[in-house]
XYZ file of C-alpha atoms in Angstrom:
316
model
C 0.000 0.000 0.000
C 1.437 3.372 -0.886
C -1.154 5.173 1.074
C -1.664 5.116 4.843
C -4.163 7.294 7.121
C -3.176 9.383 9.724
C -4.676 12.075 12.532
C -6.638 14.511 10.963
C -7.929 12.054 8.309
C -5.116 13.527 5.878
C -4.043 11.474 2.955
C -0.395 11.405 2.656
C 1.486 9.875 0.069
C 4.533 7.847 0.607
C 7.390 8.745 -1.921
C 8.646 6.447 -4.166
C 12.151 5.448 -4.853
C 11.690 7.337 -8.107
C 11.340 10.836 -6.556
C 14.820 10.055 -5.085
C 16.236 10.143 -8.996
C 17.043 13.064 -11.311
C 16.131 12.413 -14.671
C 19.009 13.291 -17.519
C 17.696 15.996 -19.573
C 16.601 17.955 -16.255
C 20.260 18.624 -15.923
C 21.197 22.008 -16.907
C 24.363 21.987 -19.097
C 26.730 23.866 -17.166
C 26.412 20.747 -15.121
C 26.784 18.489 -17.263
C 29.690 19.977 -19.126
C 31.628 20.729 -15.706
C 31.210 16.984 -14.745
C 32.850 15.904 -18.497
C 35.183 17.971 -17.662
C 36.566 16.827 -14.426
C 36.186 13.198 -15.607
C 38.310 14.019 -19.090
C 40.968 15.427 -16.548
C 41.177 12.740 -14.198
C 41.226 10.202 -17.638
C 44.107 12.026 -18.758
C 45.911 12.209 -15.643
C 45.839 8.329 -15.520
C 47.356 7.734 -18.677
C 44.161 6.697 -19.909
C 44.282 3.569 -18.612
C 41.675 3.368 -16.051
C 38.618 5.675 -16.062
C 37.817 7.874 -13.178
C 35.465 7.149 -9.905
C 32.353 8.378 -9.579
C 33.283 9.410 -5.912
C 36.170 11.364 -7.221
C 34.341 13.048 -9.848
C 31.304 13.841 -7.526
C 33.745 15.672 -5.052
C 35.753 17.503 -7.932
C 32.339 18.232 -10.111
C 30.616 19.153 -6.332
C 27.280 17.509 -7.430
C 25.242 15.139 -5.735
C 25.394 11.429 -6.837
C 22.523 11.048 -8.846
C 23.944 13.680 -11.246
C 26.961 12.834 -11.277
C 26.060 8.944 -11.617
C 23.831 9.890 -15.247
C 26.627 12.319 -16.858
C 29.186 10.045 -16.028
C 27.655 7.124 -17.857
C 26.701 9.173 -20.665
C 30.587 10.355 -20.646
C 31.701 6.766 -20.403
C 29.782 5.695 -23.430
C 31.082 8.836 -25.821
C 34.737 7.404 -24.878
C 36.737 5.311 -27.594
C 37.872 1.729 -26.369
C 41.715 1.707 -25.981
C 43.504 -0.817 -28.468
C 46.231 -2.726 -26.958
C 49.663 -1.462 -28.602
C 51.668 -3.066 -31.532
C 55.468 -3.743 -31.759
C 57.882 -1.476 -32.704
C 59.324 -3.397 -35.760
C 57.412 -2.168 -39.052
C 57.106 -5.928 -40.965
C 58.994 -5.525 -44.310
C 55.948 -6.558 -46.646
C 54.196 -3.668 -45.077
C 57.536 -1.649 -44.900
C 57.292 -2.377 -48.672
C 53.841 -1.769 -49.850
C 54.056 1.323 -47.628
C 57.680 2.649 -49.660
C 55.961 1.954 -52.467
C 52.409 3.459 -51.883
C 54.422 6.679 -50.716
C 56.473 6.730 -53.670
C 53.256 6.636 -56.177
C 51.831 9.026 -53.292
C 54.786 11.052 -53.807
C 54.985 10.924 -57.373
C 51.152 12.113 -57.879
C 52.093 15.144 -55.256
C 54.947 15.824 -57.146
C 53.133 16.131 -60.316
C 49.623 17.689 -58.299
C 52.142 20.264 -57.104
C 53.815 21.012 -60.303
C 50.330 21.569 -62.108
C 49.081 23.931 -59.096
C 52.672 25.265 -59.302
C 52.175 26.177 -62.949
C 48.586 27.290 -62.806
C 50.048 29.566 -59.548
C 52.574 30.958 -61.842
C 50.271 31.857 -65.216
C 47.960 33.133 -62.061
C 50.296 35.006 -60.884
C 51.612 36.791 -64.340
C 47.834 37.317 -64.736
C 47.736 38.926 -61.670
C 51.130 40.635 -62.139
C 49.932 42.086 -65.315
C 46.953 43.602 -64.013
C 48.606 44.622 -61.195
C 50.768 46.999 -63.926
C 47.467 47.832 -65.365
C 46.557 49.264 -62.219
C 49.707 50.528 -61.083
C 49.680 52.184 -64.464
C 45.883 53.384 -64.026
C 46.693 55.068 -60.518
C 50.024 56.368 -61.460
C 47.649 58.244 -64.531
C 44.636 59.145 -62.139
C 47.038 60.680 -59.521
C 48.681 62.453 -62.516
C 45.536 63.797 -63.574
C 44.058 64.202 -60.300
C 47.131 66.258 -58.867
C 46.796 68.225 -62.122
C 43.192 68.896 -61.099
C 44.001 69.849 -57.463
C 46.787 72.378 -59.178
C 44.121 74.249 -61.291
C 41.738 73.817 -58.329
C 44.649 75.473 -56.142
C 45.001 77.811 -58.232
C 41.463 78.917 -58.805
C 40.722 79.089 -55.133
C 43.455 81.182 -55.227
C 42.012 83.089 -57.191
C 38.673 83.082 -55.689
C 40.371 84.270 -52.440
C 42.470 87.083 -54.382
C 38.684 88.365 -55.345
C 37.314 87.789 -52.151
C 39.676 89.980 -50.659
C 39.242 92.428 -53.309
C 35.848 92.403 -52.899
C 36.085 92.439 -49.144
C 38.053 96.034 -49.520
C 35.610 97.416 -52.090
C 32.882 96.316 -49.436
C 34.567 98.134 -46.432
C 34.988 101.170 -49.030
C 31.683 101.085 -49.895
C 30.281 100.845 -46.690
C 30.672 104.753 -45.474
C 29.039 105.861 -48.989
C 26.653 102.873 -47.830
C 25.692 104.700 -44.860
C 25.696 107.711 -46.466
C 23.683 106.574 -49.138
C 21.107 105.272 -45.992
C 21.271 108.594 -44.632
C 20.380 110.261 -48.227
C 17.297 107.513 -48.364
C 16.083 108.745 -45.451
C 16.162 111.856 -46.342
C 14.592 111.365 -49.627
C 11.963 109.780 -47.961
C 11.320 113.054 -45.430
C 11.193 114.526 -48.176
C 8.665 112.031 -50.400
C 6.911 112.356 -47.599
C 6.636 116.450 -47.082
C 6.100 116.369 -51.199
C 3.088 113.783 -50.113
C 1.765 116.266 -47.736
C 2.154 119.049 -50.120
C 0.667 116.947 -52.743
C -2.234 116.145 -51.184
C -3.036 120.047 -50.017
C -2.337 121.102 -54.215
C -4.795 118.252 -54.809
C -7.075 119.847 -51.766
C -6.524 123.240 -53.933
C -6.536 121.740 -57.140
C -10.600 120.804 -55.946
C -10.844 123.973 -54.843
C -9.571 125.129 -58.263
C -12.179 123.039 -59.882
C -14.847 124.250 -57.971
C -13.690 127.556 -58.831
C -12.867 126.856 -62.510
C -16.613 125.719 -62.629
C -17.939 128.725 -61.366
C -16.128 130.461 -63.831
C -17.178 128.339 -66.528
C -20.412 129.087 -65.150
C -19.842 133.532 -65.227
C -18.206 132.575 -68.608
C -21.266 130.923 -70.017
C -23.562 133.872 -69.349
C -21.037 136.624 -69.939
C -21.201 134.423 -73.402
C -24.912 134.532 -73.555
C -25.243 138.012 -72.428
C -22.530 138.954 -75.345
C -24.710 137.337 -77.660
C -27.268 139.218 -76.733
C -25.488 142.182 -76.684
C -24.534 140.955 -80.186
C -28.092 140.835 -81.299
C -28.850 144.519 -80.183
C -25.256 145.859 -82.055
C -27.024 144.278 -84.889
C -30.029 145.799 -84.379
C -28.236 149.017 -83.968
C -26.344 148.809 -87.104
C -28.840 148.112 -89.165
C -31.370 150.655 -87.503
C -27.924 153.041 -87.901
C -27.785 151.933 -91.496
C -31.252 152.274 -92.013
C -31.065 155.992 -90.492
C -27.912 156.140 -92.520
C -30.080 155.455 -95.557
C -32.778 157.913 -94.413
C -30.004 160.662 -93.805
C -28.828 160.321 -97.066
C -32.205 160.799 -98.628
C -32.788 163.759 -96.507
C -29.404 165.393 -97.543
C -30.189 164.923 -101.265
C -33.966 166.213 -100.566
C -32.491 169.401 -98.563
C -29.608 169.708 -101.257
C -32.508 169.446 -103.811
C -34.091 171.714 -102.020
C -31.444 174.333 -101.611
C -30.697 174.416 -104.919
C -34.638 174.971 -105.826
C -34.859 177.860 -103.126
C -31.641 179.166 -104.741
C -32.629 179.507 -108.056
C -36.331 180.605 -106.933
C -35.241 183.620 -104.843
C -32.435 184.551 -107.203
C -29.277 184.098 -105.263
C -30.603 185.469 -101.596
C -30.102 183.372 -98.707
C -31.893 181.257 -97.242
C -34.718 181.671 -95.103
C -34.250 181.050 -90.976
C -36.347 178.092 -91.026
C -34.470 176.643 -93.718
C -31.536 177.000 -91.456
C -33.096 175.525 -88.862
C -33.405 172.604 -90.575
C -30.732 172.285 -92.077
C -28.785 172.438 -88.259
C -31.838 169.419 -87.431
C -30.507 167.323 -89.833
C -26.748 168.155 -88.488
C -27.514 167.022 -84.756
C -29.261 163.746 -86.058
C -26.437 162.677 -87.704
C -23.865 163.401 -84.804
C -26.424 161.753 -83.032
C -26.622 158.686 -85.066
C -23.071 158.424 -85.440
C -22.410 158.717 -81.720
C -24.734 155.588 -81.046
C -22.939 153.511 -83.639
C -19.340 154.357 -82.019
C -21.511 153.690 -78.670
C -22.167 150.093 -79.980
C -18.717 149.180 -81.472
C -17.579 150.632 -78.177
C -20.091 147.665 -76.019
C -18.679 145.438 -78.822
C -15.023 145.209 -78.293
C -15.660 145.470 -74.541
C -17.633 142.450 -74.943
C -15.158 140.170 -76.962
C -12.135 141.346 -74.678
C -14.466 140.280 -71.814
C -14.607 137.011 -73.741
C -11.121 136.072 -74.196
C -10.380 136.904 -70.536
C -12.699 134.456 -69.305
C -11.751 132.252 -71.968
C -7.508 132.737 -70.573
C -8.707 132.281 -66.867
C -10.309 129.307 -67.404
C -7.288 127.638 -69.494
C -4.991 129.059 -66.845
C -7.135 126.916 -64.144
């Protein structure tokens, strides 16, 4: 019976004589490879003629016995059997068959290494000749590549020549720079005062218009009232021409009528009334005349009136 009761009506199990042993791959390596260890030492030390003791490999290993009882076995079985040893004396048919088998051995090395030998030496006069190739291929790219750097030398050179030319003509430049900065800004006080005074002509100039307008305006009638004025001078003239017309029908009649008067009272003058007429006809004409100066007068006044609105407005 494995099981057996006891107080408390617990169950226990009785172990086994298999929980006493440690099964072989449970082992962790280090283990096992520090136990083939100390048994490969203590092999050698005898010579290899007797193989070690478990007890001494336990103690050197420091394992238990289980362990050391599985990885010892499975070290025991890995181990080649030792053969028993021969005489000294090589026997002369094998002495024989051996000088000969080394001979033919030696013979097909001999010829093995003289092929390899020859194939080494066309390798390397392959290799030799390429390695000229190269040689020659460097020897022209460092040529041409130190006749690159040279022109490169010498255009940076250059480059830093100009910079350094350029670097004076910068620190010249830089007071007419500033000054230049200082001219801006006055150029720009003074864009800015032309602004302002731009803007109060344009203020005026509106003004101007406004003005300009209103003369437009006085110019328009001053036009219309010449016009009219026009019409009247007309008028004038040709009630002056008319009158003109009349007068000179009147000056024949009186003339007419002088010469009848004459040559009725025989040479004696003429009568007072005659006279008085005749001084009538006198003031009418003045007067006539005087109105049609009078209206070339309101004329010119009119046109120069007329051209100096006309100039105003242009000059606006």
């Amino acid at each position: 019976m494995n099981e057996c009761w006891c107080y408390r009506w617990t169950v226990v199990r009785r172990p086994l004589k298999d929980d006493f042993m440690v099964k072989a791959d449970t082992i962790p390596a280090e283990v096992r490879e520090r136990i083939h260890r100390v048994a490969t030492e203590l092999y050698a030390k005898s010579g290899y003629h007797a193989l070690p003791a478990l007890d001494e490999v336990r103690k050197c290993a420091n394992v238990d016995m289980n362990v050391a009882s599985l990885v010892l076995k499975e070290w025991r079985k890995i181990q080649p059997v030792s053969p028993a040893p021969l005489g000294s004396k090589l026997p002369t048919p094998v002495e024989e068959a051996g000088l000969a088998a080394i001979d033919a051995v030696w013979q097909h090395a001999q010829q093995f290494a003289n092929q390899h030998l020859r194939a080494a030496q066309a390798g390397w006069q392959t290799e030799r000749e390429e390695l000229d190739a190269l040689r020659a291929e460097l020897a022209e790219a460092f040529e041409r590549q130190a006749a690159e750097l040279e022109a490169t030398s010498q255009q940076l050179s250059m480059v830093l020549a100009l910079n350094a030319r350029q670097q004076q003509e910068l620190e010249r430049a830089a007071p007419r720079l500033d000054e230049s900065a200082n001219r801006l800004g006055e150029t720009e006080s003074r864009l800015v005062a032309v602004e302002r005074e731009l803007g109060e002509t344009h203020d005026k100039l509106a003004q101007s218009y406004d003005d300009v307008r209103a003369l437009r305006q006085q110019c328009d009638e001053l036009r219309k009232e010449c016009d009219n004025l026009r019409k009247q001078q007309a008028e004038l003239q040709e009630e002056l021409r008319v009158q003109r017309s009349d007068k000179e029908s009147a000056h024949r009649a009186v003339a007419s009528l002088r010469q009848q008067l004459q040559s009725a009272s025989g040479g004696n003058p003429a009568s007072p009334a005659s006279a008085q007429e005749a001084v009538a006809d006198v003031k009418e004409t003045a007067e006539l005349e005087a109105a049609a100066a009078y209206g070339q007068s309101v004329s010119n006044r009119l046109t120069t009136s007329s051209r100096a609105a006309d100039l105003i407005v242009r000059s606006r």
